[in-house]
mmCIF file of C-alpha atoms in Angstrom:
data_model
loop_
_atom_site.group_PDB
_atom_site.id
_atom_site.type_symbol
_atom_site.label_atom_id
_atom_site.label_comp_id
_atom_site.label_asym_id
_atom_site.label_seq_id
_atom_site.Cartn_x
_atom_site.Cartn_y
_atom_site.Cartn_z
ATOM 1 C CA MET A 1 0.000 0.000 0.000
ATOM 2 C CA THR A 2 1.137 3.528 -0.767
ATOM 3 C CA SER A 3 0.853 6.102 2.004
ATOM 4 C CA VAL A 4 -1.183 9.133 0.937
ATOM 5 C CA VAL A 5 -1.308 12.603 2.451
ATOM 6 C CA VAL A 6 -4.293 14.720 1.383
ATOM 7 C CA LEU A 7 -3.838 18.488 1.608
ATOM 8 C CA GLY A 8 -6.954 20.618 1.435
ATOM 9 C CA ALA A 9 -8.798 17.850 3.271
ATOM 10 C CA LYS A 10 -11.495 20.076 4.807
ATOM 11 C CA ARG A 11 -12.555 21.553 1.472
ATOM 12 C CA ILE A 12 -15.529 20.058 -0.382
ATOM 13 C CA ILE A 13 -13.171 18.679 -3.038
ATOM 14 C CA GLY A 14 -10.965 17.240 -0.286
ATOM 15 C CA GLN A 15 -13.898 15.538 1.386
ATOM 16 C CA THR A 16 -15.033 14.125 -1.962
ATOM 17 C CA LEU A 17 -11.539 12.803 -2.620
ATOM 18 C CA LEU A 18 -11.309 11.234 0.829
ATOM 19 C CA SER A 19 -14.666 9.506 0.434
ATOM 20 C CA ARG A 20 -13.304 7.807 -2.708
ATOM 21 C CA LEU A 21 -10.033 6.824 -1.048
ATOM 22 C CA VAL A 22 -11.753 4.837 1.716
ATOM 23 C CA GLY A 23 -11.173 1.146 1.033
ATOM 24 C CA HIS A 24 -8.891 1.788 -1.941
ATOM 25 C CA PRO A 25 -6.931 -1.345 -2.901
ATOM 26 C CA TRP A 26 -3.624 0.481 -3.489
ATOM 27 C CA LEU A 27 -3.688 3.711 -1.475
ATOM 28 C CA THR A 28 -4.103 4.366 2.235
ATOM 29 C CA VAL A 29 -4.552 7.786 3.814
ATOM 30 C CA THR A 30 -2.088 8.355 6.655
ATOM 31 C CA ALA A 31 -2.247 12.125 7.271
ATOM 32 C CA LEU A 32 -4.349 15.155 6.379
ATOM 33 C CA GLY A 33 -3.675 18.869 6.290
ATOM 34 C CA ASP A 34 -4.932 22.336 5.507
ATOM 35 C CA LEU A 35 -3.254 25.725 5.403
ATOM 36 C CA GLY A 36 -3.941 27.944 8.383
ATOM 37 C CA LEU A 37 -2.539 29.323 11.605
ATOM 38 C CA PRO A 38 -1.998 28.743 14.438
ATOM 39 C CA GLN A 39 -0.434 25.370 13.854
ATOM 40 C CA ALA A 40 -2.470 22.558 15.394
ATOM 41 C CA GLU A 41 -2.975 18.809 15.063
ATOM 42 C CA ARG A 42 -6.031 16.816 16.085
ATOM 43 C CA PRO A 43 -8.204 13.938 14.780
ATOM 44 C CA PHE A 44 -9.962 14.705 11.514
ATOM 45 C CA ALA A 45 -13.416 14.233 13.028
ATOM 46 C CA GLU A 46 -12.684 17.125 15.388
ATOM 47 C CA ALA A 47 -11.061 19.328 12.743
ATOM 48 C CA CYS A 48 -13.548 18.981 9.875
ATOM 49 C CA GLU A 49 -17.135 20.109 9.420
ATOM 50 C CA TRP A 50 -18.205 17.250 7.131
ATOM 51 C CA ALA A 51 -20.408 18.523 4.304
ATOM 52 C CA LEU A 52 -21.159 15.468 2.142
ATOM 53 C CA ALA A 53 -24.573 13.790 2.236
ATOM 54 C CA ASP A 54 -23.252 10.535 3.685
ATOM 55 C CA PRO A 55 -21.661 10.678 7.167
ATOM 56 C CA MET A 56 -17.905 10.856 7.514
ATOM 57 C CA PRO A 57 -16.523 7.304 7.075
ATOM 58 C CA HIS A 58 -15.275 5.978 10.401
ATOM 59 C CA GLU A 59 -11.941 5.131 8.759
ATOM 60 C CA LEU A 60 -11.250 8.862 8.419
ATOM 61 C CA ALA A 61 -12.323 10.034 11.861
ATOM 62 C CA SER A 62 -9.092 9.312 13.752
ATOM 63 C CA ILE A 63 -6.579 10.203 11.043
ATOM 64 C CA PRO A 64 -4.388 13.084 12.285
ATOM 65 C CA HIS A 65 -5.178 16.422 10.671
ATOM 66 C CA ARG A 66 -2.676 19.278 10.772
ATOM 67 C CA THR A 67 -3.288 22.967 10.244
ATOM 68 C CA GLY A 68 -0.156 24.982 9.515
ATOM 69 C CA ASP A 69 2.053 26.828 7.046
ATOM 70 C CA PRO A 70 3.687 25.255 3.950
ATOM 71 C CA ALA A 71 6.771 24.128 5.858
ATOM 72 C CA SER A 72 4.669 22.508 8.589
ATOM 73 C CA LEU A 73 2.463 20.635 6.104
ATOM 74 C CA ALA A 74 5.513 19.445 4.188
ATOM 75 C CA GLN A 75 6.714 17.713 7.365
ATOM 76 C CA LEU A 76 3.799 15.278 6.954
ATOM 77 C CA THR A 77 5.459 13.866 3.823
ATOM 78 C CA GLY A 78 8.593 12.013 2.811
ATOM 79 C CA PRO A 79 10.192 9.912 0.053
ATOM 80 C CA ASP A 80 7.647 7.084 0.367
ATOM 81 C CA THR A 81 4.635 9.380 0.354
ATOM 82 C CA LEU A 82 2.169 10.345 -2.338
ATOM 83 C CA VAL A 83 0.660 13.784 -1.779
ATOM 84 C CA LEU A 84 -2.727 14.673 -3.248
ATOM 85 C CA SER A 85 -3.011 18.447 -2.969
ATOM 86 C CA VAL A 86 -6.377 20.101 -3.451
ATOM 87 C CA LEU A 87 -5.438 23.256 -1.588
ATOM 88 C CA PRO A 88 -7.185 26.452 -2.730
ATOM 89 C CA ASP A 89 -6.166 28.090 -6.003
ATOM 90 C CA GLY A 90 -3.618 30.799 -5.416
ATOM 91 C CA GLU A 91 -2.346 29.180 -2.188
ATOM 92 C CA SER A 92 -1.090 25.717 -3.115
ATOM 93 C CA GLY A 93 2.181 26.423 -4.941
ATOM 94 C CA PRO A 94 4.597 26.916 -2.013
ATOM 95 C CA THR A 95 3.204 23.909 -0.121
ATOM 96 C CA ASP A 96 3.222 21.633 -3.170
ATOM 97 C CA ARG A 97 6.834 22.511 -3.934
ATOM 98 C CA ALA A 98 7.850 22.090 -0.284
ATOM 99 C CA CYS A 99 6.363 18.578 -0.266
ATOM 100 C CA ALA A 100 8.205 17.686 -3.476
ATOM 101 C CA ALA A 101 11.432 18.968 -1.901
ATOM 102 C CA MET A 102 10.882 16.476 0.936
ATOM 103 C CA GLY A 103 11.022 13.670 -1.638
ATOM 104 C CA ALA A 104 7.284 13.069 -1.963
ATOM 105 C CA ARG A 105 5.483 12.529 -5.260
ATOM 106 C CA VAL A 106 2.903 15.308 -5.552
ATOM 107 C CA VAL A 107 -0.309 15.513 -7.573
ATOM 108 C CA THR A 108 -1.695 19.039 -7.364
ATOM 109 C CA HIS A 109 -5.061 20.343 -8.504
ATOM 110 C CA GLY A 110 -4.263 23.954 -7.622
ATOM 111 C CA GLU A 111 -4.092 26.427 -10.481
ATOM 112 C CA ASP A 112 -0.778 27.795 -9.163
ATOM 113 C CA LEU A 113 1.380 25.210 -10.954
ATOM 114 C CA ARG A 114 -0.728 24.182 -13.966
ATOM 115 C CA LEU A 115 1.142 26.513 -16.289
ATOM 116 C CA ALA A 116 4.596 26.204 -14.683
ATOM 117 C CA GLU A 117 7.143 25.007 -17.253
ATOM 118 C CA ASP A 118 8.693 22.491 -14.846
ATOM 119 C CA VAL A 119 5.351 20.908 -13.879
ATOM 120 C CA PRO A 120 3.689 18.522 -16.375
ATOM 121 C CA LEU A 121 -0.038 19.074 -16.868
ATOM 122 C CA VAL A 122 -1.628 15.643 -17.258
ATOM 123 C CA ILE A 123 -4.795 13.733 -18.034
ATOM 124 C CA PRO A 124 -3.906 10.011 -17.858
ATOM 125 C CA GLU A 125 -6.172 9.034 -20.791
ATOM 126 C CA LEU A 126 -4.401 11.581 -23.006
ATOM 127 C CA THR A 127 -0.855 11.345 -21.637
ATOM 128 C CA ILE A 128 -0.660 7.521 -21.145
ATOM 129 C CA GLU A 129 2.964 7.367 -19.921
ATOM 130 C CA PRO A 130 3.568 8.911 -16.469
ATOM 131 C CA PRO A 131 6.113 11.753 -16.578
ATOM 132 C CA ASP A 132 9.368 11.463 -14.675
ATOM 133 C CA SER A 133 8.642 14.410 -12.407
ATOM 134 C CA PRO A 134 8.154 14.682 -8.635
ATOM 135 C CA LEU A 135 5.319 17.154 -9.171
ATOM 136 C CA VAL A 136 2.440 16.912 -11.662
ATOM 137 C CA ALA A 137 -0.694 19.011 -12.041
ATOM 138 C CA THR A 138 -4.219 18.083 -13.067
ATOM 139 C CA PRO A 139 -6.183 20.586 -15.161
ATOM 140 C CA ASN A 140 -9.125 22.786 -14.306
ATOM 141 C CA CYS A 141 -12.373 20.796 -14.204
ATOM 142 C CA THR A 142 -13.754 22.284 -17.420
ATOM 143 C CA THR A 143 -10.437 21.663 -19.179
ATOM 144 C CA VAL A 144 -10.627 17.963 -18.309
ATOM 145 C CA MET A 145 -14.130 17.648 -19.745
ATOM 146 C CA LEU A 146 -13.488 19.558 -22.963
ATOM 147 C CA ALA A 147 -10.117 17.896 -23.539
ATOM 148 C CA LEU A 148 -11.673 14.417 -23.441
ATOM 149 C CA ALA A 149 -14.319 15.430 -25.975
ATOM 150 C CA LEU A 150 -11.747 16.958 -28.332
ATOM 151 C CA ALA A 151 -9.191 14.162 -27.962
ATOM 152 C CA ALA A 152 -11.712 11.587 -29.144
ATOM 153 C CA LEU A 153 -12.090 13.508 -32.427
ATOM 154 C CA ARG A 154 -8.388 13.736 -33.292
ATOM 155 C CA PRO A 155 -8.457 10.675 -35.613
ATOM 156 C CA LEU A 156 -11.154 12.396 -37.715
ATOM 157 C CA ALA A 157 -9.771 15.887 -38.296
ATOM 158 C CA GLU A 158 -7.839 18.721 -36.723
ATOM 159 C CA ILE A 159 -9.980 21.030 -34.619
ATOM 160 C CA ASP A 160 -9.157 24.561 -35.723
ATOM 161 C CA ALA A 161 -11.309 26.680 -33.413
ATOM 162 C CA VAL A 162 -13.567 26.299 -30.382
ATOM 163 C CA THR A 163 -15.945 28.684 -28.676
ATOM 164 C CA MET A 164 -17.547 27.640 -25.432
ATOM 165 C CA THR A 165 -19.888 28.918 -22.747
ATOM 166 C CA CYS A 166 -19.555 27.071 -19.446
ATOM 167 C CA LEU A 167 -22.322 27.085 -16.836
ATOM 168 C CA GLN A 168 -20.496 26.170 -13.634
ATOM 169 C CA ALA A 169 -22.020 24.652 -10.504
ATOM 170 C CA ILE A 170 -21.618 26.431 -7.175
ATOM 171 C CA SER A 171 -19.637 23.519 -5.705
ATOM 172 C CA GLY A 172 -16.767 24.657 -7.898
ATOM 173 C CA ALA A 173 -16.453 27.698 -5.624
ATOM 174 C CA ASP A 174 -15.731 25.514 -2.544
ATOM 175 C CA LEU A 175 -17.162 25.852 0.948
ATOM 176 C CA PRO A 176 -19.035 27.864 2.088
ATOM 177 C CA GLY A 177 -19.890 28.682 -1.544
ATOM 178 C CA PRO A 178 -20.991 31.978 -3.083
ATOM 179 C CA PRO A 179 -23.263 34.231 -0.997
ATOM 180 C CA SER A 180 -26.905 33.203 -1.343
ATOM 181 C CA LEU A 181 -27.967 36.707 -2.378
ATOM 182 C CA LEU A 182 -25.497 36.477 -5.252
ATOM 183 C CA MET A 183 -26.810 33.145 -6.564
ATOM 184 C CA ILE A 184 -30.562 32.965 -5.892
ATOM 185 C CA ASP A 185 -32.456 33.894 -9.075
ATOM 186 C CA ASN A 186 -29.157 34.842 -10.670
ATOM 187 C CA VAL A 187 -26.394 33.825 -13.039
ATOM 188 C CA TYR A 188 -23.011 35.244 -12.030
ATOM 189 C CA PRO A 189 -20.853 35.689 -15.155
ATOM 190 C CA HIS A 190 -17.640 37.193 -13.793
ATOM 191 C CA LEU A 191 -15.380 34.112 -13.778
ATOM 192 C CA ARG A 192 -12.455 35.446 -15.766
ATOM 193 C CA GLY A 193 -9.989 33.166 -13.998
ATOM 194 C CA GLU A 194 -11.956 30.105 -15.095
ATOM 195 C CA GLU A 195 -12.014 31.341 -18.665
ATOM 196 C CA LEU A 196 -8.264 31.974 -18.817
ATOM 197 C CA ALA A 197 -7.481 28.641 -17.143
ATOM 198 C CA LEU A 198 -9.218 26.633 -19.835
ATOM 199 C CA GLU A 199 -7.833 28.697 -22.717
ATOM 200 C CA HIS A 200 -4.242 28.334 -21.484
ATOM 201 C CA GLU A 201 -4.437 24.725 -20.305
ATOM 202 C CA ILE A 202 -5.841 23.348 -23.560
ATOM 203 C CA ALA A 203 -2.761 24.817 -25.241
ATOM 204 C CA ARG A 204 -0.541 22.725 -22.933
ATOM 205 C CA LEU A 205 -2.428 19.465 -23.478
ATOM 206 C CA PHE A 206 -2.511 19.330 -27.288
ATOM 207 C CA ASP A 207 0.350 19.412 -29.791
ATOM 208 C CA LYS A 208 -1.826 21.413 -32.187
ATOM 209 C CA PRO A 209 -4.276 23.220 -29.918
ATOM 210 C CA PRO A 210 -7.277 24.969 -31.454
ATOM 211 C CA ALA A 211 -7.889 28.664 -31.169
ATOM 212 C CA ILE A 212 -10.275 28.862 -28.242
ATOM 213 C CA SER A 213 -12.582 31.424 -26.673
ATOM 214 C CA VAL A 214 -14.369 30.728 -23.385
ATOM 215 C CA GLN A 215 -17.055 32.415 -21.332
ATOM 216 C CA ALA A 216 -17.935 31.103 -17.877
ATOM 217 C CA ALA A 217 -20.734 31.825 -15.428
ATOM 218 C CA ARG A 218 -21.681 30.494 -12.003
ATOM 219 C CA VAL A 219 -25.233 29.104 -11.919
ATOM 220 C CA PRO A 220 -27.450 27.909 -9.024
ATOM 221 C CA VAL A 221 -26.705 24.200 -9.545
ATOM 222 C CA ARG A 222 -25.064 22.175 -6.765
ATOM 223 C CA VAL A 223 -22.896 19.773 -8.806
ATOM 224 C CA GLY A 224 -22.402 19.434 -12.558
ATOM 225 C CA HIS A 225 -20.963 21.759 -15.179
ATOM 226 C CA THR A 226 -22.654 22.314 -18.543
ATOM 227 C CA LEU A 227 -20.422 23.158 -21.510
ATOM 228 C CA MET A 228 -22.021 24.585 -24.649
ATOM 229 C CA VAL A 229 -19.456 24.132 -27.397
ATOM 230 C CA SER A 230 -19.075 25.154 -31.042
ATOM 231 C CA MET A 231 -16.113 24.004 -33.122
ATOM 232 C CA ARG A 232 -14.599 24.368 -36.586
ATOM 233 C CA LEU A 233 -12.839 21.336 -38.100
ATOM 234 C CA SER A 234 -10.108 21.229 -40.737
ATOM 235 C CA GLY A 235 -12.005 18.805 -42.980
ATOM 236 C CA SER A 236 -15.483 17.700 -43.903
ATOM 237 C CA VAL A 237 -16.923 15.469 -41.181
ATOM 238 C CA MET A 238 -20.456 14.147 -40.888
ATOM 239 C CA ALA A 239 -22.492 14.120 -37.690
ATOM 240 C CA GLU A 240 -22.527 10.327 -37.610
ATOM 241 C CA ASP A 241 -18.710 10.343 -37.754
ATOM 242 C CA LEU A 242 -18.503 12.566 -34.686
ATOM 243 C CA VAL A 243 -20.965 10.423 -32.750
ATOM 244 C CA ALA A 244 -19.115 7.231 -33.716
ATOM 245 C CA ALA A 245 -15.795 8.728 -32.587
ATOM 246 C CA TRP A 246 -17.183 9.715 -29.190
ATOM 247 C CA ARG A 247 -19.007 6.432 -28.658
ATOM 248 C CA GLY A 248 -15.998 4.431 -29.767
ATOM 249 C CA TYR A 249 -13.477 6.279 -27.624
ATOM 250 C CA CYS A 250 -11.819 3.927 -25.137
ATOM 251 C CA VAL A 251 -8.965 4.488 -22.736
ATOM 252 C CA PRO A 252 -5.637 2.928 -23.786
ATOM 253 C CA PRO A 253 -5.107 -0.687 -22.679
ATOM 254 C CA GLU A 254 -2.199 0.404 -20.446
ATOM 255 C CA LEU A 255 -4.643 2.187 -18.153
ATOM 256 C CA ARG A 256 -7.518 -0.265 -17.927
ATOM 257 C CA HIS A 257 -6.275 -1.934 -14.745
ATOM 258 C CA LEU A 258 -6.516 1.300 -12.752
ATOM 259 C CA PRO A 259 -9.329 1.092 -10.167
ATOM 260 C CA SER A 260 -10.884 4.456 -11.074
ATOM 261 C CA VAL A 261 -10.710 4.083 -14.851
ATOM 262 C CA VAL A 262 -13.898 4.031 -16.899
ATOM 263 C CA ALA A 263 -13.161 2.129 -20.106
ATOM 264 C CA GLN A 264 -15.449 4.406 -22.134
ATOM 265 C CA PRO A 265 -15.382 7.836 -20.426
ATOM 266 C CA ILE A 266 -17.631 9.508 -23.012
ATOM 267 C CA ARG A 267 -21.378 8.859 -23.206
ATOM 268 C CA VAL A 268 -23.550 10.136 -26.080
ATOM 269 C CA VAL A 269 -27.290 10.740 -25.753
ATOM 270 C CA ASP A 270 -29.663 11.519 -28.604
ATOM 271 C CA MET A 271 -32.734 12.702 -26.676
ATOM 272 C CA PRO A 272 -33.843 16.292 -27.411
ATOM 273 C CA ASP A 273 -33.613 17.461 -23.771
ATOM 274 C CA ARG A 274 -30.295 15.812 -22.908
ATOM 275 C CA PRO A 275 -27.658 16.001 -21.660
ATOM 276 C CA SER A 276 -28.616 17.886 -18.540
ATOM 277 C CA VAL A 277 -27.190 18.004 -15.061
ATOM 278 C CA ARG A 278 -29.597 15.929 -12.972
ATOM 279 C CA PRO A 279 -29.743 12.772 -15.120
ATOM 280 C CA ASP A 280 -26.235 12.950 -16.570
ATOM 281 C CA SER A 281 -23.671 14.438 -14.175
ATOM 282 C CA ASP A 282 -23.271 11.149 -12.267
ATOM 283 C CA ALA A 283 -22.645 8.958 -15.318
ATOM 284 C CA ALA A 284 -20.249 6.114 -14.471
ATOM 285 C CA ASP A 285 -20.164 7.226 -10.827
ATOM 286 C CA GLY A 286 -19.252 10.736 -11.981
ATOM 287 C CA MET A 287 -16.210 9.690 -14.045
ATOM 288 C CA ALA A 288 -17.810 9.898 -17.517
ATOM 289 C CA ILE A 289 -18.844 12.973 -19.464
ATOM 290 C CA THR A 290 -22.079 13.027 -21.447
ATOM 291 C CA ILE A 291 -22.425 14.664 -24.888
ATOM 292 C CA GLY A 292 -25.574 15.422 -26.854
ATOM 293 C CA ALA A 293 -27.514 18.040 -28.818
ATOM 294 C CA LEU A 294 -25.094 17.708 -31.716
ATOM 295 C CA ARG A 295 -26.145 19.884 -34.638
ATOM 296 C CA ALA A 296 -24.739 22.086 -37.368
ATOM 297 C CA CYS A 297 -23.402 25.482 -36.326
ATOM 298 C CA PRO A 298 -24.147 28.407 -38.664
ATOM 299 C CA VAL A 299 -20.933 30.191 -37.652
ATOM 300 C CA LEU A 300 -18.440 27.360 -37.155
ATOM 301 C CA ASP A 301 -19.116 23.739 -38.210
ATOM 302 C CA TRP A 302 -20.693 21.848 -35.296
ATOM 303 C CA ARG A 303 -22.094 22.573 -31.853
ATOM 304 C CA PHE A 304 -22.895 20.281 -28.943
ATOM 305 C CA VAL A 305 -23.658 20.247 -25.223
ATOM 306 C CA LEU A 306 -21.465 18.474 -22.681
ATOM 307 C CA VAL A 307 -22.294 17.715 -19.032
ATOM 308 C CA GLY A 308 -19.750 16.503 -16.495
ATOM 309 C CA ASN A 309 -19.339 16.123 -12.760
ATOM 310 C CA ASN A 310 -17.020 18.923 -11.680
ATOM 311 C CA MET A 311 -16.354 17.387 -8.254
ATOM 312 C CA ILE A 312 -15.442 13.912 -9.546
ATOM 313 C CA ARG A 313 -14.382 13.744 -13.201
ATOM 314 C CA GLY A 314 -13.188 17.332 -13.047
ATOM 315 C CA SER A 315 -11.341 17.328 -9.729
ATOM 316 C CA ALA A 316 -11.407 14.712 -6.935
ATOM 317 C CA GLY A 317 -11.821 11.702 -9.232
ATOM 318 C CA MET A 318 -9.248 13.195 -11.589
ATOM 319 C CA SER A 319 -6.734 13.499 -8.738
ATOM 320 C CA LEU A 320 -7.378 9.923 -7.645
ATOM 321 C CA LEU A 321 -7.067 8.537 -11.168
ATOM 322 C CA THR A 322 -3.779 10.386 -11.574
ATOM 323 C CA ALA A 323 -2.521 8.972 -8.265
ATOM 324 C CA GLU A 324 -3.339 5.442 -9.439
ATOM 325 C CA TRP A 325 -1.624 6.110 -12.749
ATOM 326 C CA LEU A 326 1.556 7.226 -10.969
ATOM 327 C CA THR A 327 1.650 4.224 -8.632
ATOM 328 C CA GLN A 328 0.440 1.721 -11.281
ATOM 329 C CA SER A 329 0.879 -1.518 -9.330
ATOM 330 C CA GLY A 330 0.218 -0.169 -5.869
ATOM 331 C CA GLU A 331 3.870 -0.768 -4.871
ATOM 332 C CA GLY A 332 4.593 2.877 -4.084
ATOM 333 C CA PRO A 333 5.358 6.126 -5.874
ATOM 334 C CA ARG A 334 7.354 5.668 -9.050
#
């Protein structure tokens, strides 16, 4: 078993990640941490206000949880440790690098290091071979979803341009969430950081990235992002070709033994009112994206709607899948 330290454990993404680590066949959680002062250590059940629908698993209750600065949290790690960092955006970089300096293998979901030249940005289904780096980053949740949809189309044609509007669930803003007076009867469109993240991260994931323009808004939905996408292709492609490519997309054989892998991470629906968040965001236990409403676009070539679970496929499940990919056989960090 590989020892895992989860940083950002009290956040909603941290709690979601921990709930999926309970009973994992390869990974065992040995310590938890969050940034904050004064420095303190106590059992997780005393430190965390559990926010998920199911009660805190008893396996987590007694695990030591530390609050401290980057140097203090790094002391929880070592050469035989895998760190899963879901610390808040804008705050994770110094801690993630301090943990890597201690010899740990670090998977970070914080935006701080996603564009750093010395930190690989990875999606296991797209990257396949784990990079030889002590520190790797997983993309923004919307980047993960869009990248899967685009990657499945690469055998058909180059994608020259993409425009997208993303309707983002409030869980993406972490606990305690946006103020109620901001979200009730409202759509909050000022998410420039989310827009820039996707535009820049897609460029890192693809050898020939498309020109891309993104608009993002926070909507009063608990979990599940909706992406409304238009794209221009380099060649003539029929609708049935696009659907066949998405439905036929399978993860590479090298990854199919990973516990969190979904062999076919893209679902396609052909009902007129789908995909939508409530029936589709939990596809394959939240690890699959769902695509539908494919039709011709009068400005570009094609448009479609994509729904994905931002807390699982986009973040916590993505971090866990990446951790499995790095350990491979469960014999420890590579």
